[in-house]
C-alpha cells in the first residue's frame, strides 16, 4: 500500500545519503589522521600512532551507517587498540587537544576543559601545549588545570587555586592574579621557591612571549 511504498522510498533515500556521508567521512578521516599525527609529534608523542577505523554496521541511525572508532598505539610494536582503552590520562588529554586543534574551523560557544593536559611533559613541549591551547581558545572557551608555568603564561585569566586549613577545616581558595602577582606565581611555578630578580625576569619573558604569540594569532585571523 501507499505507506509501505513511502517507507521503502524513505529507506532508499536514507541509504543513498548515508553512503555519500560514509564516503565523505573516509576522506575526512585521512586528513584528520595526518593533522593529528603532526600535532602528536609536537606534543612529545612522536612514537605514537593514531588512526580512525570506519566500519558500516546493520543498525542505521540519525548519524548514518558508520561506526567510528579512534585507535591508538602509544609505542612502536604495540598493537592499536581503541583510544579510550589504551591511552593514559596524560596521553588522552594530549590526543584530545590534538584532535580539537586539528578539527577547529569556526568559533563556537563550547567550553572545553583540560585537566593536566601537560602531564608528563616539560620544557619546549609544555610551551607547545600552551600554544595549542591558546590557538583553540580563539574558537572556544578553554579552561585548563595546569602546574606548568609554560602553559599558564598563555592564559587570558590566571586563577590560583590553593587550600587553606582554618580551625581544623580545609578551604579551597580561588584568587585571580593580575600584574605583579601573576608574574610572581609564574616564577614560583617555574620552580623558584625564593623569588628574585632572575626568576621574575624569566617569568616576565614567558608572559611576554605568550602575549606576542596571541597577537600573532589575532592578526592572522583578521586578515
CSV table of N, CA and C in Angstrom, one decimal, residues 124-208:
chain,number,residue,atom,x,y,z
A,124,UNK,N,60.2,22.7,26.3
A,124,UNK,CA,59.7,23.1,25.0
A,124,UNK,C,58.3,22.5,24.7
A,125,UNK,N,58.1,21.2,25.1
A,125,UNK,CA,56.8,20.6,24.8
A,125,UNK,C,55.7,21.2,25.6
A,126,UNK,N,56.0,21.7,26.8
A,126,UNK,CA,55.0,22.4,27.6
A,126,UNK,C,54.6,23.7,26.9
A,127,UNK,N,55.5,24.3,26.3
A,127,UNK,CA,55.2,25.6,25.6
A,127,UNK,C,54.4,25.3,24.4
A,128,UNK,N,54.6,24.2,23.7
A,128,UNK,CA,53.8,23.8,22.6
A,128,UNK,C,52.3,23.6,23.1
A,129,UNK,N,52.2,22.9,24.2
A,129,UNK,CA,50.8,22.7,24.8
A,129,UNK,C,50.1,24.0,25.0
A,130,UNK,N,50.9,25.0,25.6
A,130,UNK,CA,50.3,26.3,25.8
A,130,UNK,C,49.9,27.0,24.5
A,131,UNK,N,50.7,26.9,23.5
A,131,UNK,CA,50.4,27.5,22.2
A,131,UNK,C,49.2,26.9,21.6
A,132,UNK,N,49.0,25.5,21.7
A,132,UNK,CA,47.9,24.9,21.1
A,132,UNK,C,46.6,25.2,21.8
A,133,UNK,N,46.7,25.3,23.2
A,133,UNK,CA,45.6,25.7,24.0
A,133,UNK,C,45.1,27.1,23.6
A,134,UNK,N,46.1,28.0,23.4
A,134,UNK,CA,45.8,29.4,23.1
A,134,UNK,C,45.1,29.4,21.7
A,135,UNK,N,45.6,28.6,20.8
A,135,UNK,CA,45.0,28.5,19.4
A,135,UNK,C,43.6,28.1,19.5
A,136,UNK,N,43.4,27.1,20.3
A,136,UNK,CA,42.0,26.5,20.5
A,136,UNK,C,41.1,27.6,21.1
A,137,UNK,N,41.6,28.4,22.0
A,137,UNK,CA,40.8,29.4,22.7
A,137,UNK,C,40.3,30.5,21.8
A,138,UNK,N,40.9,30.6,20.6
A,138,UNK,CA,40.4,31.6,19.7
A,138,UNK,C,39.0,31.2,19.1
A,139,UNK,N,38.6,29.9,19.3
A,139,UNK,CA,37.4,29.4,18.8
A,139,UNK,C,36.4,28.9,19.8
A,140,UNK,N,36.9,28.6,21.0
A,140,UNK,CA,36.1,28.1,22.1
A,140,UNK,C,36.6,28.7,23.4
A,141,UNK,N,35.8,28.6,24.4
A,141,UNK,CA,36.3,28.9,25.8
A,141,UNK,C,37.1,27.7,26.3
A,142,UNK,N,38.3,27.9,26.8
A,142,UNK,CA,39.1,26.9,27.3
A,142,UNK,C,39.4,27.1,28.8
A,143,UNK,N,39.2,26.1,29.6
A,143,UNK,CA,39.6,26.1,31.0
A,143,UNK,C,40.6,25.0,31.1
A,144,UNK,N,41.8,25.3,31.7
A,144,UNK,CA,42.9,24.4,31.8
A,144,UNK,C,43.4,24.4,33.2
A,145,UNK,N,43.5,23.2,33.8
A,145,UNK,CA,44.2,23.0,35.1
A,145,UNK,C,45.6,22.6,34.8
A,146,UNK,N,46.5,23.4,35.3
A,146,UNK,CA,47.9,23.1,35.0
A,146,UNK,C,48.8,23.4,36.2
A,147,UNK,N,50.0,22.8,36.2
A,147,UNK,CA,51.0,23.1,37.2
A,147,UNK,C,52.3,23.7,36.5
A,148,UNK,N,52.2,23.9,35.2
A,148,UNK,CA,53.4,24.4,34.5
A,148,UNK,C,53.2,25.8,34.1
A,149,UNK,N,54.3,26.6,34.4
A,149,UNK,CA,54.2,28.0,34.0
A,149,UNK,C,54.2,28.2,32.5
A,150,UNK,N,54.8,27.3,31.8
A,150,UNK,CA,54.9,27.5,30.3
A,150,UNK,C,53.5,27.5,29.7
A,151,UNK,N,52.6,26.8,30.4
A,151,UNK,CA,51.2,26.7,29.9
A,151,UNK,C,50.4,27.9,30.5
A,152,UNK,N,50.5,28.1,31.8
A,152,UNK,CA,49.7,29.2,32.4
A,152,UNK,C,50.0,30.5,31.8
A,153,UNK,N,51.2,30.7,31.3
A,153,UNK,CA,51.6,32.0,30.8
A,153,UNK,C,50.7,32.4,29.6
A,154,UNK,N,50.1,31.5,28.9
A,154,UNK,CA,49.3,31.8,27.7
A,154,UNK,C,47.8,32.1,28.1
A,155,UNK,N,47.5,32.0,29.3
A,155,UNK,CA,46.1,32.2,29.7
A,155,UNK,C,45.7,33.7,29.7
A,156,UNK,N,44.4,33.9,29.3
A,156,UNK,CA,43.9,35.3,29.4
A,156,UNK,C,43.6,35.6,30.8
A,157,UNK,N,43.2,34.7,31.6
A,157,UNK,CA,42.9,34.9,33.0
A,157,UNK,C,43.6,33.8,33.8
A,158,UNK,N,44.4,34.1,34.8
A,158,UNK,CA,45.2,33.2,35.6
A,158,UNK,C,44.6,33.2,37.0
A,159,UNK,N,44.0,32.0,37.4
A,159,UNK,CA,43.4,31.8,38.7
A,159,UNK,C,44.2,30.8,39.5
A,160,UNK,N,44.7,31.3,40.6
A,160,UNK,CA,45.4,30.4,41.5
A,160,UNK,C,44.5,29.7,42.5
A,161,UNK,N,44.6,28.4,42.6
A,161,UNK,CA,43.8,27.6,43.5
A,161,UNK,C,44.7,27.1,44.6
A,162,UNK,N,44.3,27.4,45.8
A,162,UNK,CA,45.1,27.0,47.0
A,162,UNK,C,44.2,26.4,48.1
A,163,UNK,N,44.7,25.6,48.9
A,163,UNK,CA,44.0,25.0,50.0
A,163,UNK,C,44.5,25.6,51.3
A,164,UNK,N,43.6,26.0,52.2
A,164,UNK,CA,44.0,26.6,53.5
A,164,UNK,C,43.2,25.9,54.6
A,165,UNK,N,43.9,25.6,55.7
A,165,UNK,CA,43.3,25.0,56.9
A,165,UNK,C,43.0,26.0,57.9
A,166,UNK,N,41.8,26.1,58.4
A,166,UNK,CA,41.5,27.1,59.4
A,166,UNK,C,40.5,26.4,60.4
A,167,UNK,N,40.8,26.4,61.6
A,167,UNK,CA,40.0,25.8,62.7
A,167,UNK,C,39.7,24.3,62.3
A,168,UNK,N,40.7,23.6,61.9
A,168,UNK,CA,40.6,22.2,61.5
A,168,UNK,C,39.7,21.9,60.4
A,169,UNK,N,39.4,22.9,59.6
A,169,UNK,CA,38.7,22.8,58.3
A,169,UNK,C,39.5,23.2,57.1
A,170,UNK,N,39.3,22.5,56.0
A,170,UNK,CA,40.1,22.8,54.8
A,170,UNK,C,39.2,23.6,53.9
A,171,UNK,N,39.7,24.7,53.4
A,171,UNK,CA,39.0,25.6,52.5
A,171,UNK,C,39.8,25.7,51.2
A,172,UNK,N,39.1,25.7,50.1
A,172,UNK,CA,39.7,25.9,48.8
A,172,UNK,C,39.5,27.4,48.4
A,173,UNK,N,40.6,28.0,48.0
A,173,UNK,CA,40.6,29.5,47.7
A,173,UNK,C,40.9,29.7,46.2
A,174,UNK,N,40.1,30.5,45.6
A,174,UNK,CA,40.4,30.9,44.2
A,174,UNK,C,40.8,32.4,44.1
A,175,UNK,N,42.0,32.6,43.6
A,175,UNK,CA,42.5,34.0,43.5
A,175,UNK,C,42.8,34.4,42.1
A,176,UNK,N,42.2,35.4,41.5
A,176,UNK,CA,42.5,35.8,40.2
A,176,UNK,C,43.8,36.7,40.3
A,177,UNK,N,44.8,36.3,39.5
A,177,UNK,CA,46.1,37.0,39.6
A,177,UNK,C,46.2,38.0,38.5
A,178,UNK,N,46.7,39.2,38.8
A,178,UNK,CA,47.0,40.2,37.8
A,178,UNK,C,48.4,40.8,38.1
A,179,UNK,N,48.9,41.4,37.0
A,179,UNK,CA,50.2,42.1,37.0
A,179,UNK,C,51.3,41.4,37.8
A,180,UNK,N,51.8,42.1,38.9
A,180,UNK,CA,52.9,41.6,39.6
A,180,UNK,C,52.6,40.2,40.2
A,181,UNK,N,51.4,40.0,40.8
A,181,UNK,CA,51.1,38.8,41.4
A,181,UNK,C,51.1,37.6,40.4
A,182,UNK,N,50.8,37.9,39.2
A,182,UNK,CA,50.8,36.8,38.2
A,182,UNK,C,52.2,36.5,37.8
A,183,UNK,N,53.1,37.5,37.7
A,183,UNK,CA,54.5,37.2,37.4
A,183,UNK,C,55.1,36.4,38.5
A,184,UNK,N,54.8,36.8,39.7
A,184,UNK,CA,55.4,36.1,40.9
A,184,UNK,C,54.9,34.6,40.9
A,185,UNK,N,53.7,34.4,40.5
A,185,UNK,CA,53.2,33.0,40.5
A,185,UNK,C,53.8,32.2,39.4
A,186,UNK,N,54.0,32.8,38.2
A,186,UNK,CA,54.7,32.1,37.1
A,186,UNK,C,56.1,31.8,37.5
A,187,UNK,N,56.7,32.7,38.3
A,187,UNK,CA,58.1,32.4,38.7
A,187,UNK,C,58.1,31.2,39.7
A,188,UNK,N,57.1,31.2,40.6
A,188,UNK,CA,57.0,30.1,41.6
A,188,UNK,C,56.7,28.8,40.9
A,189,UNK,N,55.9,28.8,39.9
A,189,UNK,CA,55.5,27.6,39.2
A,189,UNK,C,56.7,27.1,38.4
A,190,UNK,N,57.6,28.0,38.1
A,190,UNK,CA,58.8,27.5,37.4
A,190,UNK,C,59.8,26.8,38.3
A,191,UNK,N,59.6,26.8,39.6
A,191,UNK,CA,60.4,26.1,40.5
A,191,UNK,C,61.2,27.0,41.4
A,192,UNK,N,60.9,28.3,41.4
A,192,UNK,CA,61.6,29.2,42.2
A,192,UNK,C,61.0,29.4,43.6
A,193,UNK,N,61.5,28.7,44.5
A,193,UNK,CA,61.0,28.8,45.9
A,193,UNK,C,61.3,30.2,46.5
A,194,UNK,N,62.4,30.7,46.1
A,194,UNK,CA,62.8,32.0,46.5
A,194,UNK,C,62.7,32.9,45.3
A,195,UNK,N,61.8,33.9,45.3
A,195,UNK,CA,61.6,34.8,44.2
A,195,UNK,C,62.7,35.9,44.2
A,196,UNK,N,63.4,36.0,43.1
A,196,UNK,CA,64.4,37.1,43.0
A,196,UNK,C,64.3,37.7,41.6
A,197,UNK,N,65.2,38.6,41.3
A,197,UNK,CA,65.2,39.3,40.1
A,197,UNK,C,65.3,38.4,38.9
A,198,UNK,N,66.1,37.3,39.0
A,198,UNK,CA,66.3,36.4,37.9
A,198,UNK,C,65.1,35.6,37.6
A,199,UNK,N,64.5,35.0,38.6
A,199,UNK,CA,63.3,34.2,38.4
A,199,UNK,C,62.1,35.0,37.9
A,200,UNK,N,62.0,36.3,38.4
A,200,UNK,CA,60.9,37.2,37.9
A,200,UNK,C,61.2,37.6,36.4
A,201,UNK,N,62.4,37.8,36.1
A,201,UNK,CA,62.7,38.2,34.7
A,201,UNK,C,62.3,37.0,33.7
A,202,UNK,N,62.6,35.8,34.2
A,202,UNK,CA,62.3,34.6,33.4
A,202,UNK,C,60.8,34.5,33.2
A,203,UNK,N,60.1,34.7,34.3
A,203,UNK,CA,58.6,34.6,34.2
A,203,UNK,C,58.1,35.7,33.3
A,204,UNK,N,58.6,36.9,33.4
A,204,UNK,CA,58.2,38.0,32.6
A,204,UNK,C,58.4,37.8,31.1
A,205,UNK,N,59.5,37.1,30.8
A,205,UNK,CA,59.8,36.8,29.4
A,205,UNK,C,58.8,35.8,28.9
A,206,UNK,N,58.5,34.8,29.7
A,206,UNK,CA,57.5,33.8,29.3
A,206,UNK,C,56.2,34.4,29.0
A,207,UNK,N,55.8,35.4,29.9
A,207,UNK,CA,54.5,36.0,29.7
A,207,UNK,C,54.5,36.9,28.4
A,208,UNK,N,55.6,37.6,28.2
A,208,UNK,CA,55.7,38.5,27.0
A,208,UNK,C,55.7,37.7,25.7
